[in-house]
Coordinates of C-alpha atoms and ligand atoms in Angstrom, one line a residue:
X1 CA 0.0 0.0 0.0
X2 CA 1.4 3.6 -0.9
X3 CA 2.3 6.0 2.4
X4 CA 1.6 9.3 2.4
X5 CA 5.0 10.0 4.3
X6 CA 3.6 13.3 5.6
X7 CA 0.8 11.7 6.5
X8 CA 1.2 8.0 7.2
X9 CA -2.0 7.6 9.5
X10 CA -3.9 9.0 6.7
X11 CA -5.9 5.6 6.0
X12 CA -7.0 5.6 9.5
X13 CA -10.2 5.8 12.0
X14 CA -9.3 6.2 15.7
X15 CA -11.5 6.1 18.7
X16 CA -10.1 7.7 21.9
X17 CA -12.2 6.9 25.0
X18 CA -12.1 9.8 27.8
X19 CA -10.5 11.9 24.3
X20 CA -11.4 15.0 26.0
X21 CA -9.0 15.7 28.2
X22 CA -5.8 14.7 30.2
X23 CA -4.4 11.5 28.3
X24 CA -7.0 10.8 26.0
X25 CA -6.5 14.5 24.6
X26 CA -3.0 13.9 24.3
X27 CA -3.1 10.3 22.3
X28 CA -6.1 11.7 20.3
X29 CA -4.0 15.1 19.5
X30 CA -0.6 12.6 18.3
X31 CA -2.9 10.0 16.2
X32 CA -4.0 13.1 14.9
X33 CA -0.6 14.6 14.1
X34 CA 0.4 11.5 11.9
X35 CA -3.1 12.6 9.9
X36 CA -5.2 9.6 11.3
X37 CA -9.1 10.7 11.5
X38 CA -9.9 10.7 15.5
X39 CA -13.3 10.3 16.9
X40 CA -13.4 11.6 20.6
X41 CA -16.1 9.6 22.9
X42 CA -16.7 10.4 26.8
X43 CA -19.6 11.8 28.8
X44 CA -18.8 16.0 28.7
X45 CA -20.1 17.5 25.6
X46 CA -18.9 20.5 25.8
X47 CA -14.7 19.1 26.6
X48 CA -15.3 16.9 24.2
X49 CA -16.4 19.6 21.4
X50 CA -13.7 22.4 22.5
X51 CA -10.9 19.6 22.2
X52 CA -12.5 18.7 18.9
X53 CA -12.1 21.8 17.6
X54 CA -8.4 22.4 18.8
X55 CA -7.3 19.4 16.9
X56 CA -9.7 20.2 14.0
X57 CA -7.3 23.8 13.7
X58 CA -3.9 22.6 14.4
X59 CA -4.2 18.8 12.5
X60 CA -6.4 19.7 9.7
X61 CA -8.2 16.4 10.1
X62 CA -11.5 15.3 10.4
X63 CA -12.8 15.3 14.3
X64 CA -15.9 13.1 15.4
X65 CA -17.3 13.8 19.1
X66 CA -20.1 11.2 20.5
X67 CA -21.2 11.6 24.3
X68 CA -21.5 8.2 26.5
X69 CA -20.6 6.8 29.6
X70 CA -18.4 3.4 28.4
X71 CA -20.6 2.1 31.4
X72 CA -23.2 1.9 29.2
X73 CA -23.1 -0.7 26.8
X74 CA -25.7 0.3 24.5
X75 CA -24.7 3.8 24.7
X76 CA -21.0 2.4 23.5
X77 CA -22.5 0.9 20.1
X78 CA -24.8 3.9 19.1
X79 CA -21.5 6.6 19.7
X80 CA -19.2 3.4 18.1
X81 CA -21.6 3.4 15.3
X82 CA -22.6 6.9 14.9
X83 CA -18.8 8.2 14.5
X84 CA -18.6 4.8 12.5
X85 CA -20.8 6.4 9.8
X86 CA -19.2 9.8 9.2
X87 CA -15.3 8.7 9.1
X88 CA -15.2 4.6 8.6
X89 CA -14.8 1.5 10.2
X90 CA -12.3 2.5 13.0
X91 CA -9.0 1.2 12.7
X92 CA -7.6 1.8 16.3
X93 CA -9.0 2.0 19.9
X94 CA -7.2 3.3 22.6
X95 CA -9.4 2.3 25.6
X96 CA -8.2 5.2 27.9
X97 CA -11.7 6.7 29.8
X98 CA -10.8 5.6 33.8
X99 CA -10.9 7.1 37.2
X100 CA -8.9 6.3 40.0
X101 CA -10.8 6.4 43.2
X102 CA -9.1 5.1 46.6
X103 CA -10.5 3.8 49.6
X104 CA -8.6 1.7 52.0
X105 CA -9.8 -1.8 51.8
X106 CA -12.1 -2.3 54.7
X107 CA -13.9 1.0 53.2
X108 CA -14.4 -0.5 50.0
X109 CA -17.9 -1.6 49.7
X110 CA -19.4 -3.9 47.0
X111 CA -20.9 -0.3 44.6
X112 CA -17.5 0.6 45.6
X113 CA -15.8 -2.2 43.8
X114 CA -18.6 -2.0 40.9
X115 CA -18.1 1.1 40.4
X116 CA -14.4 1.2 39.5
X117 CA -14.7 -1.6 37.4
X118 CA -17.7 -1.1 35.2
X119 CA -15.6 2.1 34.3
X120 CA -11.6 0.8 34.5
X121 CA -12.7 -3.1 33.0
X122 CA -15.8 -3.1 31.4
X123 CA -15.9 0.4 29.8
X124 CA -13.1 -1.1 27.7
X125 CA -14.5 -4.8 27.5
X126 CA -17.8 -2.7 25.6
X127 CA -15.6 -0.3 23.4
X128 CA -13.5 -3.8 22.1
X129 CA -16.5 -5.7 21.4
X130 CA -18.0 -3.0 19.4
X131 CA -14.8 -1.8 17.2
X132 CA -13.2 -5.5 17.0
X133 CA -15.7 -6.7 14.2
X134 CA -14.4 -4.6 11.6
X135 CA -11.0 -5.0 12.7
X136 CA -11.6 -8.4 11.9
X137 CA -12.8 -7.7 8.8
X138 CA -10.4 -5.7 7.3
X139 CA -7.6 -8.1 8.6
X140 CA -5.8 -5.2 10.8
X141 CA -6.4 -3.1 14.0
X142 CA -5.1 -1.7 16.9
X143 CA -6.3 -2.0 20.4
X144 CA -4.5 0.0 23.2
X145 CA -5.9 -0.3 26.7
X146 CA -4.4 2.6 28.8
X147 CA -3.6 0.5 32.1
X148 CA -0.9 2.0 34.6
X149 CA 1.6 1.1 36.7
X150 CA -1.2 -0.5 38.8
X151 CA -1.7 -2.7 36.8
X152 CA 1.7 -4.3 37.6
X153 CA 2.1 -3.5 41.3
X154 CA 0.5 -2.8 44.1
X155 CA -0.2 0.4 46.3
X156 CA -2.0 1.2 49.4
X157 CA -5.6 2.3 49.5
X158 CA -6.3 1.7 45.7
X159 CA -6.8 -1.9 46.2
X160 CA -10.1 -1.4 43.2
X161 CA -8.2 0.3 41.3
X162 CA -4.8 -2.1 41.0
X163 CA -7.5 -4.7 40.4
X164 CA -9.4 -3.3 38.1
X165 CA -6.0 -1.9 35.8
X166 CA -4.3 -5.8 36.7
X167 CA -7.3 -6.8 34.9
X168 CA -7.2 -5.3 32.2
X169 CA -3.5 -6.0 31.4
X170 CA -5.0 -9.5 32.0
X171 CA -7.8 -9.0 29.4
X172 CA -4.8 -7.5 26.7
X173 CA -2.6 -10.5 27.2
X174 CA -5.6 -12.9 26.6
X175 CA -7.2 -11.3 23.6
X176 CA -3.7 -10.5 22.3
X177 CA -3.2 -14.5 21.8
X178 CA -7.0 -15.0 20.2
X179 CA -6.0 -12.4 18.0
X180 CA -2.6 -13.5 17.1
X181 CA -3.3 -14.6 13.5
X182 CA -5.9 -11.5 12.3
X183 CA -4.0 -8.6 12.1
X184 CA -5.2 -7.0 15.5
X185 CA -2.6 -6.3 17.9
X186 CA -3.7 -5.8 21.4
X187 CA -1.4 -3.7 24.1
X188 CA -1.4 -2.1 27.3
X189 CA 0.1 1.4 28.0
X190 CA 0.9 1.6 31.8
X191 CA 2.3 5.1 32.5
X192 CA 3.6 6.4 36.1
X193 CA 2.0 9.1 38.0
X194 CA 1.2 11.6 35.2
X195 CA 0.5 15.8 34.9
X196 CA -3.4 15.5 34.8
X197 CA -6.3 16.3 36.3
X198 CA -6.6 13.2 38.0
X199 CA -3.2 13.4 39.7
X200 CA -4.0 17.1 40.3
X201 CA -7.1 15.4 41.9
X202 CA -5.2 13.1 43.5
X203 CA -2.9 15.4 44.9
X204 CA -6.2 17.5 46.5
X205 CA -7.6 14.6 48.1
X206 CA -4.3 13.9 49.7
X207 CA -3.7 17.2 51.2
X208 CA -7.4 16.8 52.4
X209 CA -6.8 13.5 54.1
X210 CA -3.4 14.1 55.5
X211 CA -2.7 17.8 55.7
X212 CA 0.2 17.9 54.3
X213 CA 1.2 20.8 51.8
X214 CA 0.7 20.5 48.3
X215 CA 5.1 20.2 47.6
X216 CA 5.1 17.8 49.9
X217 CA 2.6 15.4 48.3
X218 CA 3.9 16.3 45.2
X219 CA 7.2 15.5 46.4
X220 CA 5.9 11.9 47.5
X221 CA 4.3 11.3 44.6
X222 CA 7.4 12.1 42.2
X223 CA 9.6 10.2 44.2
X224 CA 8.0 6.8 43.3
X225 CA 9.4 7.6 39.7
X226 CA 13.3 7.7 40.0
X227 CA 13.9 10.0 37.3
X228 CA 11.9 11.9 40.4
X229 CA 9.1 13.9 38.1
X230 CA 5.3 13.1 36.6
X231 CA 5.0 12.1 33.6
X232 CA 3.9 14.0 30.5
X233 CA 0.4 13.4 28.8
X234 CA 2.8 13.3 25.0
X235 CA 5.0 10.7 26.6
X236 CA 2.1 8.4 27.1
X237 CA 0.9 9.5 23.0
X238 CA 4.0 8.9 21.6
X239 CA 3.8 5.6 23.1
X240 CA 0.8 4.7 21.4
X241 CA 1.5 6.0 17.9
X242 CA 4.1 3.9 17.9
X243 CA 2.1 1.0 18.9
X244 CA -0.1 1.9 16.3
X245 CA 2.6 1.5 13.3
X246 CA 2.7 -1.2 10.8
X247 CA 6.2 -1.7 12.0
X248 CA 4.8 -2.4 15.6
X249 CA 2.6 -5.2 14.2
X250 CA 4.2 -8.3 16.3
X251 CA 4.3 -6.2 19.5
X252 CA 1.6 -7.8 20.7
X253 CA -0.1 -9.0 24.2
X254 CA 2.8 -6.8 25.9
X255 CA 2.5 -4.1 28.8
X256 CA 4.4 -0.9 27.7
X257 CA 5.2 0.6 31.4
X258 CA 6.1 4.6 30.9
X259 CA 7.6 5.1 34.4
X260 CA 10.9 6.6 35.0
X261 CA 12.4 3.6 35.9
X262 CA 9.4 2.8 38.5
X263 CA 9.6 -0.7 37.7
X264 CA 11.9 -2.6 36.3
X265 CA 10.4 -6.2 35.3
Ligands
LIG301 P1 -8.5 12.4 33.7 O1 -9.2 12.3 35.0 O2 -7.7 13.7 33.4 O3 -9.4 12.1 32.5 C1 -10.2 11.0 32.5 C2 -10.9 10.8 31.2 O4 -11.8 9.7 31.2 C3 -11.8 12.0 30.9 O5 -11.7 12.3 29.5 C4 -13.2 11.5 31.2 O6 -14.1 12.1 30.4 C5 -13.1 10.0 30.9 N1 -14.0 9.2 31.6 C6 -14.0 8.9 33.0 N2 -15.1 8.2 33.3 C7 -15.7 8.0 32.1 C8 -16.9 7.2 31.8 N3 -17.6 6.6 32.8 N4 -17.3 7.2 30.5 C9 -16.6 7.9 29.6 N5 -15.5 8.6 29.8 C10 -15.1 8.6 31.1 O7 -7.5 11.2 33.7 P2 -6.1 10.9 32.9 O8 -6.1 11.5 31.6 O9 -5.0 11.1 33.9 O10 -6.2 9.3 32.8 C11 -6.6 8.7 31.6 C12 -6.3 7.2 31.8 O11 -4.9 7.0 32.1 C13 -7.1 6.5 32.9 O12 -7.6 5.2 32.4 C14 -6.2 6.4 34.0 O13 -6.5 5.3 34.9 C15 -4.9 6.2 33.3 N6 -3.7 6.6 34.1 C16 -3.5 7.8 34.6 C17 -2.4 8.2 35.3 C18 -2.2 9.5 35.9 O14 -1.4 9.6 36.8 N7 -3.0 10.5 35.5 C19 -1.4 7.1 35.6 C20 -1.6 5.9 35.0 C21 -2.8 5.6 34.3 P3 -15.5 12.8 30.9 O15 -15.3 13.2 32.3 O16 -15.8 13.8 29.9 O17 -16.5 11.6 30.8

């Protein structure tokens, strides 16, 4: 097949999950850089639109947005299909939509647990089911599922949420060999502490809990990662662009940690 070398994502149909903001805003911006159509699903409108437009203006590619809550299955296939019929069968999902709530263990009811995995697990359980079809189809795809370094060790007091992200690194190794032979790769991205609003988030509740200044938790926070900073939303894009390549097609079933140095398997 020719490549447009200025372009080489041209041929492409992304869905970013949680594509609004943080992460997702970053991968979609990247795919979009390499001239890949992006489609841009999670539950605020209005993020969803303004990010839409930014990447409309500085990519010069086609943007879809669709609202819905990857809780909700049905919900999943109408936005999958909707941005489905205005830019094509997607060619890559990058399951990134998450939240990382914390609760010590003995606080962590049964809603609690629910909760975090309908969104962390079974958001991108929906999202796979609805894009892998085509993927199948067309005999090539990318699926990226945006764990985290939770997903390959643990932590105190996000017992649901190390579950829920060693899950799905657990899903991406298991679907990665049932797709071996079709085309599809399937990967996990598992960054470090990175500049967001969730960490900012996380940061808040911190100082809330402990009452400790906001350089201290910072400090605490960067020093899990021994090059001693938080990660940057492009580090984690890059990442998955590169998974996304043709030349990246028998990385497969693997756990890309983006860390620092936090772990060294
Ligand atoms: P943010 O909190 O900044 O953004 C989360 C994104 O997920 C938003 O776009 C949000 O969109 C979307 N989202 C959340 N819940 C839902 C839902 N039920 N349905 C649809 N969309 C949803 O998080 P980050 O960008 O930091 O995180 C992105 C991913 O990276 C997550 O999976 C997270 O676990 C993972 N990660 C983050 C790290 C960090 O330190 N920040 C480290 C390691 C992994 P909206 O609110 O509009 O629905």
């Amino acid at each position: 097949m020719e490549m447009n070398t200025k372009a080489p994502f041209a041929r492409h149909h992304a869905i970013v999950t949680g594509g609004g903001r943080g992460i997702g805003a970053a991968i979609a911006e990247a795919l979009a850089r390499l001239g890949a159509s992006v489609s841009l699903i999670g539950r605020n409108t209005e993020v969803l639109q303004a990010t839409a437009d930014r990447i409309i203006k500085e990519c010069g590619v086609k943007v879809a947005t669709a609202p819905a809550d990857v809780t909700d299955e049905a919900a999943v296939r109408k936005a999958i299909s909707t941005v489905s019929s205005v830019l094509g069968a997607p060619t890559i999902l990058v399951n990134n939509a998450g939240v990382a709530l914390s609760a010590p263990f003995l606080k962590s009811d049964s809603a609690f647990w629910r909760k975090v995995f309908d969104i962390d697990l079974m958001g991108a359980v929906y999202c796979t089911q609805a894009v892998l079809p085509a993927m199948l189809e067309s005999k090539w795809g990318r699926v990226i599922n945006i764990a985290s370094t939770a997903g390959v060790k643990g932590s105190a007091y996000i017992t649901t949420y190390c579950a829920a992200k060693h899950a799905m690194i657990g899903l991406t190794r298991a679907l990665a060999i049932e797709t071996a032979r079709t085309g599809v790769t399937v990967n996990a991205v598992c960054p470090g502490y990175t500049d967001t609003d969730m960490t900012a988030q996380n940061i808040a509740n911190i100082m809330k809990k402990t009452g400790r200044s906001r350089e201290e938790v910072i400090a605490s926070l960067v020093a899990q990662n021994p090059q001693g900073r938080l990660i940057q939303p492009a580090e984690v894009a890059d990442t998955v662009t590169w998974l996304c390549g043709d030349n990246a097609a028998s990385v497969t079933g693997q756990s890309v940690i983006i860390a620092g140095g936090e772990i060294t398997p």
